[in-house]
Every structure is written in C-alpha cells, then in structure tokens.
Coordinates of C-alpha atoms and ligand atoms in Angstrom, one line a residue:
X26 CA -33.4 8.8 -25.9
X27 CA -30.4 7.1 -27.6
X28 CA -27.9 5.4 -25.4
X29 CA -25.4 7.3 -23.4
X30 CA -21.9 8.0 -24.5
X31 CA -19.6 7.8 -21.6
X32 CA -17.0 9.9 -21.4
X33 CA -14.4 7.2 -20.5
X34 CA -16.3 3.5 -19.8
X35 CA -14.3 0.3 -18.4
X36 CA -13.4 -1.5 -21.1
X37 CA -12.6 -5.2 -20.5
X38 CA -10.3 -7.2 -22.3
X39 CA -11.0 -11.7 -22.3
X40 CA -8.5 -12.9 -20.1
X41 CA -9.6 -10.0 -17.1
X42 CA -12.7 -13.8 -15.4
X43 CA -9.9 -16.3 -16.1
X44 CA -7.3 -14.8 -13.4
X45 CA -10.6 -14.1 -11.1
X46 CA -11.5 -17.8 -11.8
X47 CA -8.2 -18.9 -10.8
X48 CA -8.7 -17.1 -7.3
X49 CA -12.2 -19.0 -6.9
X50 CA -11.1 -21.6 -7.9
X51 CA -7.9 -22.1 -5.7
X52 CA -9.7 -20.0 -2.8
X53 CA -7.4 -17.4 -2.8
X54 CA -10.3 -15.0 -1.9
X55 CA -8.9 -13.0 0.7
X56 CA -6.2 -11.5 1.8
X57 CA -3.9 -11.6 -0.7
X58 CA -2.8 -14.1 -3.1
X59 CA -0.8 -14.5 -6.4
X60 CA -3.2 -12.4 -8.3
X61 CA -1.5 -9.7 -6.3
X62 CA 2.7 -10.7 -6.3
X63 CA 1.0 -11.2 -10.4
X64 CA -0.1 -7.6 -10.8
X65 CA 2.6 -6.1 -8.8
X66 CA 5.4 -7.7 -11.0
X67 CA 3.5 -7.0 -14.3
X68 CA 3.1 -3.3 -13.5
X69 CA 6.8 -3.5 -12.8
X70 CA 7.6 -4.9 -16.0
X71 CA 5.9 -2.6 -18.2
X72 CA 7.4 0.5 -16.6
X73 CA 10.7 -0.7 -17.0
X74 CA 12.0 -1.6 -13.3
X75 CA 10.8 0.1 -9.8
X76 CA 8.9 -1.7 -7.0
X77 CA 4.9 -1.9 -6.9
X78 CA 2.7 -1.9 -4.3
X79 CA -0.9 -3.0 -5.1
X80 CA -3.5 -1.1 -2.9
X81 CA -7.0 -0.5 -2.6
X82 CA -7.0 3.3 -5.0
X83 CA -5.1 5.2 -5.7
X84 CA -5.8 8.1 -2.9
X85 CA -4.4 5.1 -0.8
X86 CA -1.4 5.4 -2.6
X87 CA -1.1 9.6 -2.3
X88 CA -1.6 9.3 1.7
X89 CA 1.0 6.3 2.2
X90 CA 3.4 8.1 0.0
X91 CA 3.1 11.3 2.3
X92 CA 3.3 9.1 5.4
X93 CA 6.7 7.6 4.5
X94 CA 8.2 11.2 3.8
X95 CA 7.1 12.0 7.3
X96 CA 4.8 14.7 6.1
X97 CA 2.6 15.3 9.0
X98 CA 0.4 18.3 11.3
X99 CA 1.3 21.6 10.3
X100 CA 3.6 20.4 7.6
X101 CA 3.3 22.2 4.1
X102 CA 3.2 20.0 0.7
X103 CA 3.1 21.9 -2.5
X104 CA 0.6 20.5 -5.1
X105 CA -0.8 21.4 -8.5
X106 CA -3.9 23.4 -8.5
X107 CA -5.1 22.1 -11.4
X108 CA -5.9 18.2 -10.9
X109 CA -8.6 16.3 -9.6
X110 CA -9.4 16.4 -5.7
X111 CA -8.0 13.4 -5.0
X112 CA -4.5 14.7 -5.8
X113 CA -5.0 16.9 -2.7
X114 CA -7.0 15.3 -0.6
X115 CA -4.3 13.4 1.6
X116 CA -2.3 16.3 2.8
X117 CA -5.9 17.1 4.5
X118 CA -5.5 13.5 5.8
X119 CA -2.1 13.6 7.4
X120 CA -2.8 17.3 8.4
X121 CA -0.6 18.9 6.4
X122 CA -0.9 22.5 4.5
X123 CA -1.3 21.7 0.3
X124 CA 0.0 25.0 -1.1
X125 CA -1.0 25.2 -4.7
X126 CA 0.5 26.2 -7.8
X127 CA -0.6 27.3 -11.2
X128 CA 0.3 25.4 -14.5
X129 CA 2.4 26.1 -17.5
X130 CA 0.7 26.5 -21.0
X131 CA 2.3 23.7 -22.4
X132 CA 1.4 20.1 -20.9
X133 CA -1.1 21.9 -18.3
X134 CA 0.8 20.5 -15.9
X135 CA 2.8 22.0 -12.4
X136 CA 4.8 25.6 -13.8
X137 CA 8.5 24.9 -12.8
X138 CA 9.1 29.0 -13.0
X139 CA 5.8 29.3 -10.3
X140 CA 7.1 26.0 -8.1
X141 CA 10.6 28.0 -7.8
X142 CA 8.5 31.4 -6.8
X143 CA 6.7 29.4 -4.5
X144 CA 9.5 27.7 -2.6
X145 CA 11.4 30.8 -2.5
X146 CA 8.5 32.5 -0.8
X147 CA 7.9 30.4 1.7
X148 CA 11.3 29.8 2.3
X149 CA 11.5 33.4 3.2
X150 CA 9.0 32.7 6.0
X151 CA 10.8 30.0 7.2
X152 CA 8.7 27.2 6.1
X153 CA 10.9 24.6 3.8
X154 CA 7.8 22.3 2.2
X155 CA 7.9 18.8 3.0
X156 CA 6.9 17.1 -0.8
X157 CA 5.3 18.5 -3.8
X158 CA 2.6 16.4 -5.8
X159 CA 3.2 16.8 -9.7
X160 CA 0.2 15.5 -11.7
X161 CA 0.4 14.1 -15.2
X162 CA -3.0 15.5 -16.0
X163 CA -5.4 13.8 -18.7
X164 CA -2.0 11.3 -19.8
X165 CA 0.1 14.4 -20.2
X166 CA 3.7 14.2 -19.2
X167 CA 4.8 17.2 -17.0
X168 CA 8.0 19.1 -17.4
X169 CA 9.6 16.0 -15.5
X170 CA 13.5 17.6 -16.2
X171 CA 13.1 21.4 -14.8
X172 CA 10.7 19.9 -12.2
X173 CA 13.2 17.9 -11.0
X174 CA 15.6 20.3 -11.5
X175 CA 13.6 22.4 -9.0
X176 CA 13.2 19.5 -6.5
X177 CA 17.0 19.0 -6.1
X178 CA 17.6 22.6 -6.0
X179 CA 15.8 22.7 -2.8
X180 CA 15.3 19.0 -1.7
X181 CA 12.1 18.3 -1.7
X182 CA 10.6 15.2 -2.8
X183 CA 8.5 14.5 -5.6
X184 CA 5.0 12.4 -5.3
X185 CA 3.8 11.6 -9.1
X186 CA 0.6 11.7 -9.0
X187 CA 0.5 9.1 -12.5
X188 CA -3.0 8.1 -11.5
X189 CA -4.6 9.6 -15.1
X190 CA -1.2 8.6 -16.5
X191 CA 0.1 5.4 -17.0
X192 CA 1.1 4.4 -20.1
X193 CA 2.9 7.7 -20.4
X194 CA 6.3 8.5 -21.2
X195 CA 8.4 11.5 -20.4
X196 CA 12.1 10.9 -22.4
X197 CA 11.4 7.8 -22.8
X198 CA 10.8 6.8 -19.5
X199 CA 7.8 5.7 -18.4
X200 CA 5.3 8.1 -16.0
X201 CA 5.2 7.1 -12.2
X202 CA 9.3 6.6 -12.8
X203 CA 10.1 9.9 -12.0
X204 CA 9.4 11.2 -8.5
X205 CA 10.5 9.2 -4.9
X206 CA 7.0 7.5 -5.0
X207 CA 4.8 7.2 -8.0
X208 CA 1.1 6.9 -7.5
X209 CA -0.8 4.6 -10.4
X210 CA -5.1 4.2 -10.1
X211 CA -7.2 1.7 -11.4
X212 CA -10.7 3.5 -10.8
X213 CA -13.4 2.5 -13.3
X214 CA -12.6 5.6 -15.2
X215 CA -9.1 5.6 -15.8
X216 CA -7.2 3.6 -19.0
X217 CA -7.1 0.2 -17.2
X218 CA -9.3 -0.6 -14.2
X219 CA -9.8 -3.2 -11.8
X220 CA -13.1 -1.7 -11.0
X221 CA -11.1 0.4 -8.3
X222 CA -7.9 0.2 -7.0
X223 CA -4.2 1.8 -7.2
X224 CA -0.8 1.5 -6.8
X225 CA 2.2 2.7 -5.1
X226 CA 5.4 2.8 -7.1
X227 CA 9.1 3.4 -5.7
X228 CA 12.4 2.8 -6.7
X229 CA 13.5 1.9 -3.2
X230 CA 12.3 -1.9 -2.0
X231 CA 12.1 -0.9 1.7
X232 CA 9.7 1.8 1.1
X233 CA 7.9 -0.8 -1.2
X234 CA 8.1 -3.5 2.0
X235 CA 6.9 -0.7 4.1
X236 CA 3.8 -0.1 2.1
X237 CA 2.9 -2.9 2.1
X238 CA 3.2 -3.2 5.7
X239 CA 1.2 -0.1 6.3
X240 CA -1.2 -1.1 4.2
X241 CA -2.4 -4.4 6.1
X242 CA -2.7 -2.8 9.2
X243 CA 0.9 -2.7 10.0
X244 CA 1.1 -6.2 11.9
X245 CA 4.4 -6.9 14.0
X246 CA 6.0 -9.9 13.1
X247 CA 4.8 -12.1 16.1
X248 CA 2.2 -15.1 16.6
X249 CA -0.5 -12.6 18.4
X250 CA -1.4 -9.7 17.1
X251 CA 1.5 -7.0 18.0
X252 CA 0.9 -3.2 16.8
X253 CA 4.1 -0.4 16.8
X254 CA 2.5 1.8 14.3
X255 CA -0.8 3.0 13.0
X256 CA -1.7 0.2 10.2
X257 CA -4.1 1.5 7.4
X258 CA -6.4 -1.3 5.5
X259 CA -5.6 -0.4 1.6
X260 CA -4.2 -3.2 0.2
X261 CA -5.6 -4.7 -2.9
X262 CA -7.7 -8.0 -2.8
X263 CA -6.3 -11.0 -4.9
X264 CA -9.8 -10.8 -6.9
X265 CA -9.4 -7.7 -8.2
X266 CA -5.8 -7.8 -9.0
X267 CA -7.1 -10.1 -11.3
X268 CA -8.7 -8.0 -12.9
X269 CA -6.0 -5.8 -12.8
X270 CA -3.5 -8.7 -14.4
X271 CA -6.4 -9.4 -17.4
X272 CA -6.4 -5.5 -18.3
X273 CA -2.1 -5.1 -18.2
X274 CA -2.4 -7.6 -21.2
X275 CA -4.1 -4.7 -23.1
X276 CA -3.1 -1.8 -21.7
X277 CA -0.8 -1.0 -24.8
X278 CA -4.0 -1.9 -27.1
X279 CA -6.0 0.5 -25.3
X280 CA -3.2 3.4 -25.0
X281 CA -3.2 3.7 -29.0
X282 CA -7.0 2.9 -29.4
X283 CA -7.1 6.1 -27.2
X284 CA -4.7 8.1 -29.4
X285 CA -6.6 7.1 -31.9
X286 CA -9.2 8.9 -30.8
X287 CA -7.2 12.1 -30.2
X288 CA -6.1 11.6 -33.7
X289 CA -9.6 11.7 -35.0
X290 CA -10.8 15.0 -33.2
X291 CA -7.7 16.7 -34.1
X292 CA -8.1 16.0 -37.7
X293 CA -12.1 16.7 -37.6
X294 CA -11.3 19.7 -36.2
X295 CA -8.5 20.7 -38.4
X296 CA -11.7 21.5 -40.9
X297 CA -12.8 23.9 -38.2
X298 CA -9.6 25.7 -37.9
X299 CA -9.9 26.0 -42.1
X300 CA -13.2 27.6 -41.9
X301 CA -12.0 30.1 -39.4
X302 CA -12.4 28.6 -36.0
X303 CA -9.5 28.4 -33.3
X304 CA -10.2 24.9 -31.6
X305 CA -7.0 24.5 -29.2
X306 CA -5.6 20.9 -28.3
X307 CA -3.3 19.8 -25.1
X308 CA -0.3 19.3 -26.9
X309 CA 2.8 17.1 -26.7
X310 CA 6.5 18.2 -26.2
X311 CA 8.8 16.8 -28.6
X312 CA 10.0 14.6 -25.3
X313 CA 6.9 13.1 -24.5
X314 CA 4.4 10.4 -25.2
X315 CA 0.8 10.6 -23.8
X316 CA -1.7 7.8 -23.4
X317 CA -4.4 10.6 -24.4
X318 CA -6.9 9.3 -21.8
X319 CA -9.2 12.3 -22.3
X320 CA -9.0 14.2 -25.3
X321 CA -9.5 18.2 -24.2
X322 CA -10.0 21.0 -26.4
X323 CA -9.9 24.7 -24.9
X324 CA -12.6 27.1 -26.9
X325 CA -11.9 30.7 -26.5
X326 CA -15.3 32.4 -27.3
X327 CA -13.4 35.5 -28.7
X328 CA -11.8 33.0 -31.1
X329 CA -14.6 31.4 -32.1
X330 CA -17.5 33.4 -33.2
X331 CA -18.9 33.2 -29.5
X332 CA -19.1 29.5 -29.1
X333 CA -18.0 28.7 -25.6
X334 CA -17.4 25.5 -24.2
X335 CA -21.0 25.3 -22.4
X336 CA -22.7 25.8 -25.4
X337 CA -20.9 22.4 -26.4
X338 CA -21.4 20.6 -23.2
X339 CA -25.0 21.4 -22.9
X340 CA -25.4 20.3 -26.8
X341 CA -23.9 17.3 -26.0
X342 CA -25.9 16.5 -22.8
X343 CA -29.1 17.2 -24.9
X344 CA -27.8 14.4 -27.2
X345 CA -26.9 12.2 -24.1
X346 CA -23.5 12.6 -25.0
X347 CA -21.1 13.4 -21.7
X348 CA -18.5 15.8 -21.8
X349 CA -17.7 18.2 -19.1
X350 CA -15.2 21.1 -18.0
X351 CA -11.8 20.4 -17.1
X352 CA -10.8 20.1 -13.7
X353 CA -11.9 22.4 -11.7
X354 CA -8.5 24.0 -10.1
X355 CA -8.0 23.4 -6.6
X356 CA -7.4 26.7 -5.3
X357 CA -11.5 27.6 -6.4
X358 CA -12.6 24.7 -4.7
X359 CA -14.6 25.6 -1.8
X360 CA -12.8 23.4 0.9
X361 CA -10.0 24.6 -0.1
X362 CA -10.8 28.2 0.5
X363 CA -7.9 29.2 3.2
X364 CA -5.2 27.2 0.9
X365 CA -2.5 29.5 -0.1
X366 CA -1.8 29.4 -4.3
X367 CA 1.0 30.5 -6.7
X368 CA -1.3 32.1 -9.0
X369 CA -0.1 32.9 -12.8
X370 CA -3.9 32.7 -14.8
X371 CA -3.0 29.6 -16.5
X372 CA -5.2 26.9 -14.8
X373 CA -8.3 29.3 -14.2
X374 CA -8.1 30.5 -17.8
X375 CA -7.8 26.7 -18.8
X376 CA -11.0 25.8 -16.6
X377 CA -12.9 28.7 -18.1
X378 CA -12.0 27.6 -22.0
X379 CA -11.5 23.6 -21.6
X380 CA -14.1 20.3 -22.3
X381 CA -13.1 17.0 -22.3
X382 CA -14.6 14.6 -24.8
X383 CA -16.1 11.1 -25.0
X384 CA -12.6 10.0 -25.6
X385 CA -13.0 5.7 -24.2
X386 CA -10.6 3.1 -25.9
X387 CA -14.2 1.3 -26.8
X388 CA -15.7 4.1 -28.9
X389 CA -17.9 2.7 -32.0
X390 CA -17.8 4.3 -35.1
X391 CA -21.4 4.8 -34.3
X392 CA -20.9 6.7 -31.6
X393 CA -18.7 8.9 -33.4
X394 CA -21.3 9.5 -35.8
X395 CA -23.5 10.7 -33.4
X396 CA -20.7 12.9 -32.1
X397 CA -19.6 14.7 -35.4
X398 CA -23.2 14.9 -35.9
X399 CA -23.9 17.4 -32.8
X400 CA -20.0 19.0 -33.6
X401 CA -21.5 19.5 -37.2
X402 CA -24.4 21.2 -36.1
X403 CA -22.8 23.5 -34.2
X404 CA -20.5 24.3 -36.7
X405 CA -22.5 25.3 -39.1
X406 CA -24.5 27.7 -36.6
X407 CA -21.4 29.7 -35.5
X408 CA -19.7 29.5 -38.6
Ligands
PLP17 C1 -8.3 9.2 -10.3 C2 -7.3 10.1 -9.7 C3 -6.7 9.9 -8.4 C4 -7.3 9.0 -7.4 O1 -7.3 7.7 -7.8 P1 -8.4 6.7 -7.1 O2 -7.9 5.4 -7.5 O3 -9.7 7.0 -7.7 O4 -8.4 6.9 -5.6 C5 -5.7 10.8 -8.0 N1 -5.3 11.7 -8.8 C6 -5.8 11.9 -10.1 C7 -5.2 13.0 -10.9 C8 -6.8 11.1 -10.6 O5 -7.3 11.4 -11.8

C-alpha cells in the first residue's frame, strides 16, 4: 500500500521549536507566559486590529462567546446547518435551543433570505433568539453585508464561527472581524495549528479581559483563592502558543500554497467540463478572498454520466487517498433530531453532491500524480 494522502496534514514551518525552546528554556511551562501575550498580539496584527484571546480550541471559544451574550437554559441561538458539530455544540452546553438554517448557493454559507424567515417566525411565537453562529465554511466568506444587515434589523448578535477561516477576507476585511465575537481554531487539521487550540476574537477589550478571566477559572483578584463566577479551564498553554507564534510567520505562505491547490483542480478539471462533464466548484464573490482550506467539488450524477461522488471517494480510499463528503448538515444529525431548521434544499442537496479533496498546503507533486492518476481513471470510464 502506498503512503496515505491526508486530506489536510499539519504542516510546520522552522521557527514553530525555537519559540517552544524559548519556553523550556526560560521555564515558562505553565500557565501562561509570553508565548501567549506573543500569539495573541500576532493574531491581532494580521487581522488588522480587534482583541485576541488565546484558549485551549476553538469549541472553547464558541461556548465563552455564548456565555458573555448571556445565552443561557431555554434560550434560542440560530446557527448554520451546514458546518461541522462543533459549530453547534455549545448552545447544547449552555442549554440553549440551536435553531438551524439552510445555506445560500453561492459561498455555502448561512441564507440571509432563510435567517430573516427564521427570525420572523419565531418572533411570531414570541421567542426573540439570543445570537446566531455564521460559519465561513471550508475558508469561504459568508454574505457578511446582508447578514449583518439582518442582525441589526433585529438585534441579534453575531458569533463568527472563522475556525475553518482565517486568512479569509470578506471586502477586504479579514474573517473573525465581522461579528461581536469571532471564533479562530488551531486544531491539527485547520490552515495553521498548534496541534490544538483556538481563539476568541472581539472588538471590545472588556469582553477580551473577561475571557480571559473565564478562561482561568475565573479567579477573584485576592491573595486566597476567591470565586464569584463559574471559571472554565480553556486557556492556551505558553508551549503551544508557541507553536502557534512559529506557524503565524507562514500562515500567508500556506494560504496561497492552498489556493494553489484550488487553482490546480479547477484547471484539471476544466478538461472534464470540455469533454462533457459538469464538475461544480465553491466559488468566490467578487468581494471575497478565501484561504481555500479544502478544495470541494459537488458531482451531480445526472450531470455526469452517473458518476457520483461515492464512486470518487471509494476510488480514492482504494488508492489510500482520503477524501470525504462535505459536512454532514446539522439538522440530519442524529443528536440533533428535535432541533427545529429553516429548510430551503440547499445544504442537503450540497451534502448529497459534495467531496472534499486532499487539498494540504504540503502537497508533493507526487502526490498529485497519484491523484490525477485515480481522477484520470475515472474519467475515462464515465466519459
Ligand atoms: C474546527 C472547527 C471548530 C472547532 O474548533 P476546535 O479547535 O477543533 O475546537 C468549530 N467550527 C468549525 C466550522 C470548525 O471547522
């Protein structure tokens, strides 16, 4: 069997073991350290401005967001349906209600026309939701202006669920910039890691101040230890912030090496679409810049000589080559069963139709041979 191709592998930079050295070295283990003040203000300088909080994922991030807008039992928060779990997962925490809504066509991302329907219908219940969570799926800027158009409308805050997303720019202003907290996550899949860990982004200080409060078990300033709140522990260690200050150094390297690699399967499979295949990419607005941290292609098996996307997948796999379905919408995950959704066919029609591909910033050309290879193959069967 040849060696695996990852879908999306860590890929270190040099510089990642001198900042950890520099914590061994001067014993700034544990807590925190200047790794941390380090990463924070580095994260702040490449978006531009806004405060940072560095905590221990990203999740971390999406529950202390909804804790400081008071979101709590019985509250409703409106999300995207079609994001990864972890999106949704803290309203479940704080014992809210997510209520889910479908995407638009374009960026895949929250439908402002379905958020309105939404808020309008439960407003005629009486219920006025709390926050929405608006995810930038797979780098993709959502529709940030009539999002936010909706928001004010109705005020409601926005959580930015940039975890998939930084590096992004939505009129040229970076991802996570947007919404009253923006979430950032350095898991060991995403386009900069620190093996795992997040961030909590805001323009306000005191909310920033308060995270990080919150996040170190919410100590009272006093010589013993003195408790007025619930304290959570999800602040990021000095080692792997840095980590975290070794990969900001090439985050902009890695952002076009994986562009790159959306440029190369768009224009390999421009020579499907001329042999009479329909091969459909996520696609940006004239507004936007993504980081492309997976490429996706949606196959429509009526548009493609009866190809469907398994039959791509499971090629793949046979190859050791990973690729695999979108996200899975939230409103057809089990757990999520008695959720209520805003439903307009766009996100189950996406998960029925879309793959992600092997799309890491440390690709080889080898690898890509391998790739085209199976794609080739393929091709010429369904031709
Ligand atoms: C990865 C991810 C998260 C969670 O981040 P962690 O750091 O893994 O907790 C949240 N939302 C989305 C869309 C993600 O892809």
């Amino acid at each position: 069997m040849q060696e695996k191709i990852w879908l999306s592998s860590p890929h270190l930079g040099r510089e990642e073991i001198e900042f950890v050295n520099s914590a061994f070295d001067s014993n700034w283990i544990a807590p925190l350290g200047p790794n941390v003040n380090g990463f924070e203000s580095d994260i702040s300088e490449y978006l531009d401005g806004g405060e940072v909080a560095a905590l221990s994922s990203g999740t971390a991030a999406l529950h202390l967001a909804l804790i400081q807008l008071g979101v709590s039992h019985g509250d409703h928060v409106l999300c995207q349906s079609f994001t990864f779990a972890a999106s949704a997962n803290p309203i479940a925490y704080v014992g809210a209600h997510p209520v889910f809504v479908d995407s638009e066509r374009d960026t895949w991302n929250m439908d402002p026309d379905t958020l309105e329907e939404a808020i309008e219908t439960l407003r005629s219940e009486g219920i006025h939701p709390k926050a929405m969570i608006v995810v930038h799926l797979y780098g993709m800027p959502a529709k940030m202006h009539e999002i936010q158009a909706v928001a004010n409308k109705y005020d409601i805050p926005i959580i930015e669920d940039a975890a998939e997303a930084l590096g992004s720019t939505y009129e040229n202003r970076p991802c996570a910039r947007f919404g009253e907290f923006g979430v950032l996550s350095f898991n060991g899949n995403k386009i900069i890691t620190t093996s795992g860990g997040g961030a909590l982004v805001s323009q306000s200080k005191d909310a920033i101040e308060q995270t990080r409060f919150l996040s170190t078990q919410a100590r009272d300033d006093a010589p013993h230890y003195e408790h007025s709140h619930i304290g959570y522990n999800y602040r990021m260690s000095n080692i792997l912030a840095g980590i975290g200050r070794g990969q900001m150094k090439v985050l902009q390297l890695r952002v076009e090496a994986r562009r790159s690699v959306f440029e190369k399967y768009k224009s390999y499979f421009q020579d499907w679409n001329n042999s009479g295949f329909h091969i459909e990419f996520q696609e940006e607005l004239s507004n936007s810049y993504s980081n492309r941290w997976l490429t996706c292609i949606l196959i429509d098996p009526e548009k493609n000589n009866g190809l469907t996307r398994e039959i791509v997948r499971l090629r793949m796999q046979n190859a050791n080559i990973e690729c695999r379905p979108l996200w899975k919408p939230m409103h057809l995950q089990p757990v999520f069963a008695g959720a209520r959704m805003f439903e307009n066919g766009t996100s189950d029609d996406l998960f029925a139709k879309g793959l992600c591909l092997p799309s890491g910033s440390n690709l080889t050309d080898e690898q890509w041979t391998r790739i085209v290879g199976v794609l080739d193959e393929l091709k010429n069967e369904f031709v």
